[in-house]
XYZ file of N, CA, C and O in Angstrom:
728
model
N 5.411 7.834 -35.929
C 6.013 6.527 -36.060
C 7.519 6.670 -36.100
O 7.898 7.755 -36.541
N 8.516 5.764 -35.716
C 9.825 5.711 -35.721
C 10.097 4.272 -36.426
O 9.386 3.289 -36.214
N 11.135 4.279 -37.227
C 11.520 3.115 -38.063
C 12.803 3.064 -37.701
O 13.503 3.832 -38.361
N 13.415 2.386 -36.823
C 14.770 1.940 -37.523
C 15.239 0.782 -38.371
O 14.856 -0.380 -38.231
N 15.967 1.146 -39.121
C 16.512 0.154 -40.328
C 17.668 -0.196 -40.183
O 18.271 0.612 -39.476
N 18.659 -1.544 -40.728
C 19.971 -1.487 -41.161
C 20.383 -2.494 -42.242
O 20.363 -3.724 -42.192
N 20.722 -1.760 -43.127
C 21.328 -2.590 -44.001
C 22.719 -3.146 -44.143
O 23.778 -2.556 -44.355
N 22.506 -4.199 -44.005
C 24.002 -4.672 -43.490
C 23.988 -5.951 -44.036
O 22.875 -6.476 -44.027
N 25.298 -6.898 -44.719
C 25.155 -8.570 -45.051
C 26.034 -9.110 -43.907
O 27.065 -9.781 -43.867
N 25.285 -8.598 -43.069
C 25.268 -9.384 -41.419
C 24.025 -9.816 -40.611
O 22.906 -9.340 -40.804
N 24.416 -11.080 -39.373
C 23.154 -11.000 -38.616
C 22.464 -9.453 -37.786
O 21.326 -9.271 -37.354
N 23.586 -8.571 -37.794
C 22.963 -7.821 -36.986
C 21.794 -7.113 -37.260
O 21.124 -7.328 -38.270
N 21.463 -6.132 -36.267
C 20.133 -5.417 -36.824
C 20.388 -4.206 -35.750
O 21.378 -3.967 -35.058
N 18.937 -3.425 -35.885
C 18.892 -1.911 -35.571
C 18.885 -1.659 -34.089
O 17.963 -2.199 -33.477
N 19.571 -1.082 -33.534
C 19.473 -0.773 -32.087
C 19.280 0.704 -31.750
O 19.619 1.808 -32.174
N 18.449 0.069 -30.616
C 18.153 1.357 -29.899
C 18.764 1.437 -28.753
O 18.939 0.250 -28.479
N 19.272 2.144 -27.771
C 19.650 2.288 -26.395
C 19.940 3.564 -25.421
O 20.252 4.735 -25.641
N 19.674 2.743 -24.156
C 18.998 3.583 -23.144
C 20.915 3.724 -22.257
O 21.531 2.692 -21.990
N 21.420 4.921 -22.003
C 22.335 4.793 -21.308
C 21.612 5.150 -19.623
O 20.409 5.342 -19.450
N 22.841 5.178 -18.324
C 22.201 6.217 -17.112
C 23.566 5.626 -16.467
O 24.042 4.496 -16.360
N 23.988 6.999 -16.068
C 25.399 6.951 -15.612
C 24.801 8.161 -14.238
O 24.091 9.120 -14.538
N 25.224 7.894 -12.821
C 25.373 8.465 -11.383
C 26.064 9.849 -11.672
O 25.782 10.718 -10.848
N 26.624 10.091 -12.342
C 27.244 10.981 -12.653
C 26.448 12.472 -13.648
O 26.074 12.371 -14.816
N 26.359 13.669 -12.852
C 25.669 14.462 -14.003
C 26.278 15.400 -14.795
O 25.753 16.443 -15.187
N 27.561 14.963 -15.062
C 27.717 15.783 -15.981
C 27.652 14.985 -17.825
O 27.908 13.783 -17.900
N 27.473 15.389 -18.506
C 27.232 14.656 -19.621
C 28.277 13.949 -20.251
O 28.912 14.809 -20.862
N 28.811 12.825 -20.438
C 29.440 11.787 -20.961
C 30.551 11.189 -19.846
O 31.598 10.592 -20.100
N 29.959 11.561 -18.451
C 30.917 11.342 -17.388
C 29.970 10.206 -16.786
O 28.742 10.153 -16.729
N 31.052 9.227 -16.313
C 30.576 7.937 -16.032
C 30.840 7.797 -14.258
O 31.943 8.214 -13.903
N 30.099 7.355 -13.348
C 30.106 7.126 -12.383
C 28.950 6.008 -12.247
O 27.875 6.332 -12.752
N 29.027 4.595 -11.568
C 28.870 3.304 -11.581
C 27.317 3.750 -11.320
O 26.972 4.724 -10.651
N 26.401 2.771 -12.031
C 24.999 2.816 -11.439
C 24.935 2.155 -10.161
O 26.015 1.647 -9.861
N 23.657 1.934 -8.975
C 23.697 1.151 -8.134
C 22.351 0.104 -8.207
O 21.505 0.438 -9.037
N 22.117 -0.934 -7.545
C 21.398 -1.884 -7.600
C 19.935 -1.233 -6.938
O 19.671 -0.831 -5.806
N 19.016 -1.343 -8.365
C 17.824 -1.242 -8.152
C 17.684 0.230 -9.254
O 16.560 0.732 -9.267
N 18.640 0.830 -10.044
C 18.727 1.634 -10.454
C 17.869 1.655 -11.621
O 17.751 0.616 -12.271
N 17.164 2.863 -12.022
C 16.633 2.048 -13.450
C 17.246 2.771 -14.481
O 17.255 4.001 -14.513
N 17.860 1.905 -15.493
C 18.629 2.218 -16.745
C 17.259 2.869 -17.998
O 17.709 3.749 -18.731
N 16.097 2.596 -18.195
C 15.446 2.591 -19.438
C 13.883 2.049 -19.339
O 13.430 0.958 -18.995
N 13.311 3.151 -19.742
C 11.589 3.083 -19.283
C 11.236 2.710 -20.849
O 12.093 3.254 -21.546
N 10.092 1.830 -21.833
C 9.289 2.334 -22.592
C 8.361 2.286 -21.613
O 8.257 1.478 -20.691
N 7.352 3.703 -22.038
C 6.204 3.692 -21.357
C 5.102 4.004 -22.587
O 5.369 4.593 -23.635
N 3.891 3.500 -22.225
C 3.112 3.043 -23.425
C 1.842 4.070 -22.349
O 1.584 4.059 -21.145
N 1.355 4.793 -23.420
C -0.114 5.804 -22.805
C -0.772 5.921 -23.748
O -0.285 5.748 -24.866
N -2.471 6.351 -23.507
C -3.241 6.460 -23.988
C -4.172 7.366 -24.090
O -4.333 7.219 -22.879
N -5.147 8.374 -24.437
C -5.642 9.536 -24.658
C -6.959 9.243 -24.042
O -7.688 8.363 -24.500
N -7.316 10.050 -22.888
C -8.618 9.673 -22.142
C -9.569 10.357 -21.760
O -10.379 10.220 -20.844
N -9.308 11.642 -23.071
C -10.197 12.665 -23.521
C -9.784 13.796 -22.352
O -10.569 14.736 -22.230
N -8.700 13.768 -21.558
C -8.160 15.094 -20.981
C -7.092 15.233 -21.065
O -6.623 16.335 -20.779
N -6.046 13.916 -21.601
C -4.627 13.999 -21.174
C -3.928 12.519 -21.702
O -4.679 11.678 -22.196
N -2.899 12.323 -21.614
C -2.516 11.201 -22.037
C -2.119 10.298 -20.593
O -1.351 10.729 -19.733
N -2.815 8.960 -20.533
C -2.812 8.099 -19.375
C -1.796 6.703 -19.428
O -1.617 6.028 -20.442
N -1.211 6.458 -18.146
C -0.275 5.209 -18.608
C -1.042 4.203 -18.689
O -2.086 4.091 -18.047
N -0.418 3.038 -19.810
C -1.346 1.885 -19.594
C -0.882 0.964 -19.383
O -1.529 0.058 -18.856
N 1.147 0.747 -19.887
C 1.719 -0.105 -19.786
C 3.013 0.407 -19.410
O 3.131 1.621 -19.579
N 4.034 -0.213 -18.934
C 5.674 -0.098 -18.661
C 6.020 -1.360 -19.114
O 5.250 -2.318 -19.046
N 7.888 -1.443 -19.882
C 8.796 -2.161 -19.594
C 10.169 -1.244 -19.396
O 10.783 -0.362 -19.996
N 10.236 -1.856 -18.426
C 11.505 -1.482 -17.591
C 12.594 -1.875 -17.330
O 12.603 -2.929 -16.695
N 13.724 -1.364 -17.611
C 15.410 -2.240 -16.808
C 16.124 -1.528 -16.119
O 16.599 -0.400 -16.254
N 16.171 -2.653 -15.006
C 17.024 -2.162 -14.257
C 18.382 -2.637 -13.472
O 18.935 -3.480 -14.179
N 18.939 -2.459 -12.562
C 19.859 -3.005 -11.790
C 19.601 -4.065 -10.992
O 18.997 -3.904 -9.931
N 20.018 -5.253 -11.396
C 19.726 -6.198 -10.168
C 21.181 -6.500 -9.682
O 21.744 -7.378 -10.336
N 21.815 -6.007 -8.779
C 22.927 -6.971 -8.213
C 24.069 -5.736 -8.169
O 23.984 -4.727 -8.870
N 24.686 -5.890 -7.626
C 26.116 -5.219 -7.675
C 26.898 -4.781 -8.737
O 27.717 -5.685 -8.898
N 27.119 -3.872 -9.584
C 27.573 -3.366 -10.762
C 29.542 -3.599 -10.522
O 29.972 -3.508 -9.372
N 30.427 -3.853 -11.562
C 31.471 -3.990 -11.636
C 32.168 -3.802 -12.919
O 31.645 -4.672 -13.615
N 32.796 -3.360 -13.453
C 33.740 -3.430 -14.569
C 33.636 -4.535 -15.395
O 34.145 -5.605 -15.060
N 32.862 -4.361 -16.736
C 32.117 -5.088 -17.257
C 30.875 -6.115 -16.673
O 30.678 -7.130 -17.342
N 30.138 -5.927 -15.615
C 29.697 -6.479 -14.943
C 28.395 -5.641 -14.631
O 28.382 -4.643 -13.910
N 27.456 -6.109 -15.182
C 26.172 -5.228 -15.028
C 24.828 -6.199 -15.169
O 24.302 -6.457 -16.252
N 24.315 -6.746 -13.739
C 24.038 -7.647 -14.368
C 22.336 -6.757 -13.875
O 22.212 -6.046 -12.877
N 21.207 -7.074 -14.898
C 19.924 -6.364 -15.008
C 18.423 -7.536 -14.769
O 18.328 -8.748 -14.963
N 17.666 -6.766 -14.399
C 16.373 -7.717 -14.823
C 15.215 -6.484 -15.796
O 15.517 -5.328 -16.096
N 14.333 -6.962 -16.005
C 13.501 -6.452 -16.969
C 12.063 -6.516 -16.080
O 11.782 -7.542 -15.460
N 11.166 -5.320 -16.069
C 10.129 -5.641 -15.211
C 8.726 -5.033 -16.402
O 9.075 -4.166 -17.204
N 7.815 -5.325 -16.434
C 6.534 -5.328 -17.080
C 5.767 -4.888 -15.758
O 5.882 -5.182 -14.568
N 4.932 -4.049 -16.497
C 3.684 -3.437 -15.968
C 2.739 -2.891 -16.289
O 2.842 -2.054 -17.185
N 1.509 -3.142 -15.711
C 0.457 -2.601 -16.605
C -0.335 -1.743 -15.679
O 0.006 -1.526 -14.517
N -1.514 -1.215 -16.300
C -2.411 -0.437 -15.069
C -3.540 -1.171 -14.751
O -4.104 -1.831 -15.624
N -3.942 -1.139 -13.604
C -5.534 -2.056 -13.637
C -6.569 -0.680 -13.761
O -6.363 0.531 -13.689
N -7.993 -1.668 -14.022
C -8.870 -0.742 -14.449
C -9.132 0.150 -12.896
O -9.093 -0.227 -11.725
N -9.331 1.111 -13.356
C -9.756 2.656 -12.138
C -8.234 2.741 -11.775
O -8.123 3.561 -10.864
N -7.221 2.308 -12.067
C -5.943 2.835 -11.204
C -5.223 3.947 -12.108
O -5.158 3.264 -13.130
N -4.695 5.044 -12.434
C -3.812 5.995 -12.635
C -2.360 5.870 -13.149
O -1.856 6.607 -13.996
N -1.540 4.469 -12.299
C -0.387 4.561 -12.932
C -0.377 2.909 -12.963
O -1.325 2.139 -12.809
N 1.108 2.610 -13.228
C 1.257 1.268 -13.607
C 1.421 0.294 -12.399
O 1.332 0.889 -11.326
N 1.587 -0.742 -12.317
C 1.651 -1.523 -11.259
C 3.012 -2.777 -11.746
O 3.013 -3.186 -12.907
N 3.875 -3.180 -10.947
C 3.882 -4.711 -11.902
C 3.784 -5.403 -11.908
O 3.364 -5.809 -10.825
N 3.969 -6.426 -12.911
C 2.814 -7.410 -12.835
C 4.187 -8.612 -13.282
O 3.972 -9.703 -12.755
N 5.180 -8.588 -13.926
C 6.151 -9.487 -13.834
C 7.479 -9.103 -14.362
O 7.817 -8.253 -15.186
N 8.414 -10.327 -13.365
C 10.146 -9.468 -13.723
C 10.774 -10.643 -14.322
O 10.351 -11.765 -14.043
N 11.674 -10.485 -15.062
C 12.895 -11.413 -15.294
C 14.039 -11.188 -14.697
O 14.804 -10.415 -15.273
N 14.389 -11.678 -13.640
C 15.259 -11.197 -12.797
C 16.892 -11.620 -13.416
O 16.912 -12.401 -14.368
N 18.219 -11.105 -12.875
C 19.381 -11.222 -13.889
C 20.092 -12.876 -13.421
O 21.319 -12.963 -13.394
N 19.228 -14.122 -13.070
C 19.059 -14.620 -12.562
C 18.459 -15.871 -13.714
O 18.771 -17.062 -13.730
N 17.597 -15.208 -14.545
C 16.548 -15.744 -15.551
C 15.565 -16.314 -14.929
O 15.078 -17.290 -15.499
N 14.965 -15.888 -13.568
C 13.907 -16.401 -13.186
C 12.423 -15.181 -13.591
O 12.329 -14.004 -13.938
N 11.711 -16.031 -13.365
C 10.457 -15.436 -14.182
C 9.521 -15.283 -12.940
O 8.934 -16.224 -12.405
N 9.461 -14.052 -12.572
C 8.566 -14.091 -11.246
C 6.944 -12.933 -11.429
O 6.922 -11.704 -11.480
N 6.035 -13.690 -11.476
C 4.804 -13.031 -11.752
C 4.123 -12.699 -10.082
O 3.920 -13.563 -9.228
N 3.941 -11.665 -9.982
C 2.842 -10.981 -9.164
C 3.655 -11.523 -8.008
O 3.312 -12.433 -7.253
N 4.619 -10.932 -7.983
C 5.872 -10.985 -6.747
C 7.335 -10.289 -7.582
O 7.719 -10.115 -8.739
N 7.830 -10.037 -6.161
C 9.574 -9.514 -6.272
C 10.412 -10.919 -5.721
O 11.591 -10.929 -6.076
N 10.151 -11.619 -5.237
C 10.236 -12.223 -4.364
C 10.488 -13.706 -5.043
O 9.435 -13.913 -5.647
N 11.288 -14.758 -5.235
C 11.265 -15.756 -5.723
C 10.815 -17.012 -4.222
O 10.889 -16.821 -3.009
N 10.340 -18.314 -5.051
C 9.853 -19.217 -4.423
C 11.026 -20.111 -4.126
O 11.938 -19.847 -4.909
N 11.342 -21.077 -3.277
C 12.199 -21.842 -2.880
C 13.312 -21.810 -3.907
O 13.192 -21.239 -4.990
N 14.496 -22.509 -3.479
C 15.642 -22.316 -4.157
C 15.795 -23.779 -4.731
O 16.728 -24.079 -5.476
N 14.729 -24.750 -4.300
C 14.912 -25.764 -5.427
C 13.413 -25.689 -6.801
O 13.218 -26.497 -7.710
N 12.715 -24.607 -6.507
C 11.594 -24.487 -7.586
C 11.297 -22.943 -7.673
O 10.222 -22.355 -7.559
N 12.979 -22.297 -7.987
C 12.106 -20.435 -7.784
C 12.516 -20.251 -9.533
O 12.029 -19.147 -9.777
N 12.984 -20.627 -10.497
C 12.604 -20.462 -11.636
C 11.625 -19.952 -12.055
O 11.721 -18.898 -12.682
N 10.450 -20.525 -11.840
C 8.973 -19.719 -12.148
C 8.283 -19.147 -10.869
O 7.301 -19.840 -10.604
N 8.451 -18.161 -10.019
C 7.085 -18.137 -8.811
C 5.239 -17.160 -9.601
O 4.966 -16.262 -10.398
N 4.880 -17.634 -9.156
C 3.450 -16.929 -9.269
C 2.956 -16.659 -7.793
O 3.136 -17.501 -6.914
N 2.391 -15.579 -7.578
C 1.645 -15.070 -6.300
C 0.938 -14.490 -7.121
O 1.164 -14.154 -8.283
N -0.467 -14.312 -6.090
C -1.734 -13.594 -6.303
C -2.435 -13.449 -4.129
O -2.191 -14.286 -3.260
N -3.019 -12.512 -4.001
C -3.386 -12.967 -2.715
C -4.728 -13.581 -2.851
O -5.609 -13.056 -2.169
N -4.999 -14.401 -3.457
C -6.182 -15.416 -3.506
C -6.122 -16.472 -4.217
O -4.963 -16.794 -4.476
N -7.257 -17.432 -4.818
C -6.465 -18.656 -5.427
C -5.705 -18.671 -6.437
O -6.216 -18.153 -7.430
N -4.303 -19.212 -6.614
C -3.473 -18.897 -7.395
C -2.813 -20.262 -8.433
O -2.119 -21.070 -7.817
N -2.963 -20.453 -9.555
C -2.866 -21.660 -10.766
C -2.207 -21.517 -11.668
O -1.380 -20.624 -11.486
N -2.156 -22.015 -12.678
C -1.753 -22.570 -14.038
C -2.499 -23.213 -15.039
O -2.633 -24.431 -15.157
N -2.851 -22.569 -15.565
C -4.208 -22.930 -16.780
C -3.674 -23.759 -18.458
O -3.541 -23.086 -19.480
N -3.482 -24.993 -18.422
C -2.925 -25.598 -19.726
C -4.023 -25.502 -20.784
O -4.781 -26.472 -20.789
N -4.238 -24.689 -21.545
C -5.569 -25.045 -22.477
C -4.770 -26.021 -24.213
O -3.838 -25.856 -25.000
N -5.920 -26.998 -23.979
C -5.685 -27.684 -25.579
C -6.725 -28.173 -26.127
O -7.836 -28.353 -25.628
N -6.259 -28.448 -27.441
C -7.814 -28.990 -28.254
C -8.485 -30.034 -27.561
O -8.048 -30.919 -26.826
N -9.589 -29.764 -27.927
C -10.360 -30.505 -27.462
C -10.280 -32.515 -27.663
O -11.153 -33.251 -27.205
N -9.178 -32.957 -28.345
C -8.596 -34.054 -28.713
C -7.715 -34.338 -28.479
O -7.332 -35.495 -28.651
N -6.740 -33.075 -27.803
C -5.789 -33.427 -27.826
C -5.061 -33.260 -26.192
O -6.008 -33.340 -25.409
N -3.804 -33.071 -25.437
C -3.691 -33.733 -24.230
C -2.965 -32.340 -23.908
O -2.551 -31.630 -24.824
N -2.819 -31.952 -22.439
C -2.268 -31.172 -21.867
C -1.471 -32.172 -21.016
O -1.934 -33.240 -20.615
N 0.087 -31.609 -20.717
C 1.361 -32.335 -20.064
C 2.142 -31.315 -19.680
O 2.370 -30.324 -20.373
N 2.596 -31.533 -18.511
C 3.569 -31.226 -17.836
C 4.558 -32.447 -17.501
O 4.192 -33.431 -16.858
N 6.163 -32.226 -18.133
C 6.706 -32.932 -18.327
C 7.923 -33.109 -17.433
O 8.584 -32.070 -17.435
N 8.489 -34.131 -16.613
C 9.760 -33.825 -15.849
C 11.288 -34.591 -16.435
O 11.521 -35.776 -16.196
N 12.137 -33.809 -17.131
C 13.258 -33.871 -18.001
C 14.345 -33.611 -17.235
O 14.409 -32.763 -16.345
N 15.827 -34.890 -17.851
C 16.586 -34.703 -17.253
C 17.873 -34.734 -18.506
O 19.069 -34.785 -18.220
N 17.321 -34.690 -19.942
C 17.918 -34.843 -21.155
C 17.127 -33.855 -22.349
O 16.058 -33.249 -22.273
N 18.129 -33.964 -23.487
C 17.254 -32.949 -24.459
C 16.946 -33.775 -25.581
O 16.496 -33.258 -26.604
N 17.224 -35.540 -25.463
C 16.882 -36.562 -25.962
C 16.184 -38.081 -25.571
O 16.313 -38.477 -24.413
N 15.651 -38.681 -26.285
C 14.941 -39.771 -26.122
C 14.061 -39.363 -24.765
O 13.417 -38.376 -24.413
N 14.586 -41.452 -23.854
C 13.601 -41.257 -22.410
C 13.152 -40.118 -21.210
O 12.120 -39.840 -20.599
N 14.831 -39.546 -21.262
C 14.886 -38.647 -20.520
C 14.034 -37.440 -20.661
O 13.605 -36.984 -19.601
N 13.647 -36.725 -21.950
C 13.027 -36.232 -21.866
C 11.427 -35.693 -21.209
O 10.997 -34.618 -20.791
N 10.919 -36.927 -21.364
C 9.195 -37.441 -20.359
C 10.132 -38.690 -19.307
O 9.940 -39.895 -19.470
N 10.786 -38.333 -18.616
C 11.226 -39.206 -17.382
C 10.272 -39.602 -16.801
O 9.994 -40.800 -16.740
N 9.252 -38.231 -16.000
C 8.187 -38.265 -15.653
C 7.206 -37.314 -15.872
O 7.617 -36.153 -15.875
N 5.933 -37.496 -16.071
C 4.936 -36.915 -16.656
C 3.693 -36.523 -15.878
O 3.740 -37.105 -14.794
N 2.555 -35.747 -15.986
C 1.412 -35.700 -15.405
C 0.877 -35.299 -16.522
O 1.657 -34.573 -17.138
N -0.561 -35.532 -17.279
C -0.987 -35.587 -18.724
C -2.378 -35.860 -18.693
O -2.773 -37.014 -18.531
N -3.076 -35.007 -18.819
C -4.483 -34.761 -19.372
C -4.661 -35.183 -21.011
O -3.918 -34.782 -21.907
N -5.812 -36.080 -21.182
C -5.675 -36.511 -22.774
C -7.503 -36.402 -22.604
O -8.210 -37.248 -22.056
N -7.953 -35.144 -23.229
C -9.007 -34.678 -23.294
C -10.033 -35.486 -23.927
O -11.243 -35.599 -23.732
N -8.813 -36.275 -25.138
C -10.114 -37.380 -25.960
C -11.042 -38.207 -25.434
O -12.195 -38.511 -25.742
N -9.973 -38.632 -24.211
C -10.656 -39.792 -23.455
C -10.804 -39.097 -21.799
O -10.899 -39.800 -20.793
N -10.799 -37.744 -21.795
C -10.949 -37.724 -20.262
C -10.591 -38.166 -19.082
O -11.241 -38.204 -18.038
N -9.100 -38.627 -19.399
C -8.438 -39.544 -18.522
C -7.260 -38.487 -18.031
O -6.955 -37.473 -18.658
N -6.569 -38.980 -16.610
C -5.441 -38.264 -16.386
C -4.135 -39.490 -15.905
O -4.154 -40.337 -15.011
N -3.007 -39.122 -16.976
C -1.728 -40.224 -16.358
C -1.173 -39.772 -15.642
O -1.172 -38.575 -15.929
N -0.455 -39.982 -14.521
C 1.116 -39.917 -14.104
C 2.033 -40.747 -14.291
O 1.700 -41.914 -14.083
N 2.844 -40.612 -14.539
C 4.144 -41.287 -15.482
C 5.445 -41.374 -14.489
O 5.596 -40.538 -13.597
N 6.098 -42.126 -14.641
C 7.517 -42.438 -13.770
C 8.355 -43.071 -14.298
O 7.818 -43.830 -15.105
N 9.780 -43.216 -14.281
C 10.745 -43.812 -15.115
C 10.660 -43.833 -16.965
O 11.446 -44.214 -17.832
N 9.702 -43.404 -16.982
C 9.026 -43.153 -18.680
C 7.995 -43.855 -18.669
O 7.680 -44.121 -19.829
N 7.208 -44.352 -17.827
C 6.070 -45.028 -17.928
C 4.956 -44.839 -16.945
O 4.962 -44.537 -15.751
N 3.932 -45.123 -17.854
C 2.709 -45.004 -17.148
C 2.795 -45.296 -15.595
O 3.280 -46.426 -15.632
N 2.642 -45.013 -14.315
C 1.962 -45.547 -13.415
C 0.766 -45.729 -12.480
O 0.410 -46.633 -11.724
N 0.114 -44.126 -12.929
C -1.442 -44.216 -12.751
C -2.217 -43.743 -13.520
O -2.113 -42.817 -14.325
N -2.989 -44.382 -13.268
C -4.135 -43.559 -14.367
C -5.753 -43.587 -13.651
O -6.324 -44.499 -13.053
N -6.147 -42.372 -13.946
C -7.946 -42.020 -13.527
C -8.263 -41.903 -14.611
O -7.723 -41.378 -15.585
N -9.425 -42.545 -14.422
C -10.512 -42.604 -16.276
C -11.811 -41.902 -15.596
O -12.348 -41.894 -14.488
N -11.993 -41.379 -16.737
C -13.438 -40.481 -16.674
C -14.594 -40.786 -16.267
O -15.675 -40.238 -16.483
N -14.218 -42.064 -15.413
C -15.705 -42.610 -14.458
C -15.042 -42.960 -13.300
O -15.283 -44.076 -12.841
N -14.046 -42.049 -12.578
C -13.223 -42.200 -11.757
C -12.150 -43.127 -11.717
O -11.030 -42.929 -11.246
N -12.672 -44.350 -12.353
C -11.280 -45.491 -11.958
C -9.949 -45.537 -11.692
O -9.170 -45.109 -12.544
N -9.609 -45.909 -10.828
C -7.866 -45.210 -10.266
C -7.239 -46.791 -11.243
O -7.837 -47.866 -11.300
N -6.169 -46.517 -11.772
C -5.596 -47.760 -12.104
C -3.813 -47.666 -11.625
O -3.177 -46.668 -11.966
N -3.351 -48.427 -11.084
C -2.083 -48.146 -10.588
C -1.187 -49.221 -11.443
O -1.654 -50.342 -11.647
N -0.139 -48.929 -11.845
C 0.945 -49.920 -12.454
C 0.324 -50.894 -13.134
O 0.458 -52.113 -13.030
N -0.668 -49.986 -14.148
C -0.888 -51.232 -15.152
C -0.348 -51.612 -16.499
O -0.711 -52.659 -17.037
């Protein structure tokens, strides 16, 4: 086990860090390049011959390095079952986009989140059984703006809204009924 601690009457706390400088001689600096990787944890497991990978997080270089200027993404990976090493499975690019089961981002007016899979590929909202799953479209971090517009599963009643200007404008009820601008 490893503990780091710090006692301090500050916010800070305990750090760990990964340096990697182009350069081999030791404390000699020469610029990393893009795609470089700065810092592995790698996570393994004992499989009665040897120790096996099961997981990675990773950082690395995304973009052009400069004098104070380093800008990184973070990549996750895991192993699938019967495979040997890791695969990945999602990055945070230096960008702050969140790209699962791709390198690759989706359009430049919706690449914030991409998901790929090569078969059917979703988004699973799970909620109580009373209560409503929403996806919400915001253009404020107050009042109307917030649910501008909506799409909303309300499990109680088995109904689904879509919402516009902050208000209802359709609705399907759980015996199909379409209701528009009511």
């Amino acid at each position: 086990s490893l503990a780091l601690s710090r006692f301090t009457n500050s916010s800070a706390s305990s750090l760990l860090e990964f340096h990697n400088s182009r350069n081999g001689t030791i404390v000699s600096n020469t610029v990393v390049q893009d795609g470089d990787t700065v810092g592995v944890i790698r996570f393994k497991g004992a499989d009665g011959t040897d120790y096996a990978q099961v997981a990675d997080i990773q950082s690395q270089i995304d973009g052009t390095p400069g004098d104070n200027d380093m800008p990184g993404r973070l990549i996750f990976s895991t192993t699938a079952d019967g495979a040997q090493y890791t695969t990945e499975r999602m990055r945070i690019d230096a960008s702050g986009r969140v790209l699962i089961g791709t390198t690759t981002e989706g359009h430049t007016s919706a690449d914030d989140l991409t998901i790929e899979t090569s078969g059917n590929t979703g988004i699973t909202i799970r909620s109580g059984t009373s209560s409503q799953g929403s996806l919400y479209f915001s253009d404020a971090t107050s009042g109307g703006g917030e649910y501008a517009g909506w799409m909303r599963y309300d499990h109680s009643g088995n109904d689904l809204t879509i919402g516009t200007a902050e208000n209802e404008r359709l609705r399907i009820t759980s015996a199909g009924r379409v209701g528009i601008n009511e």
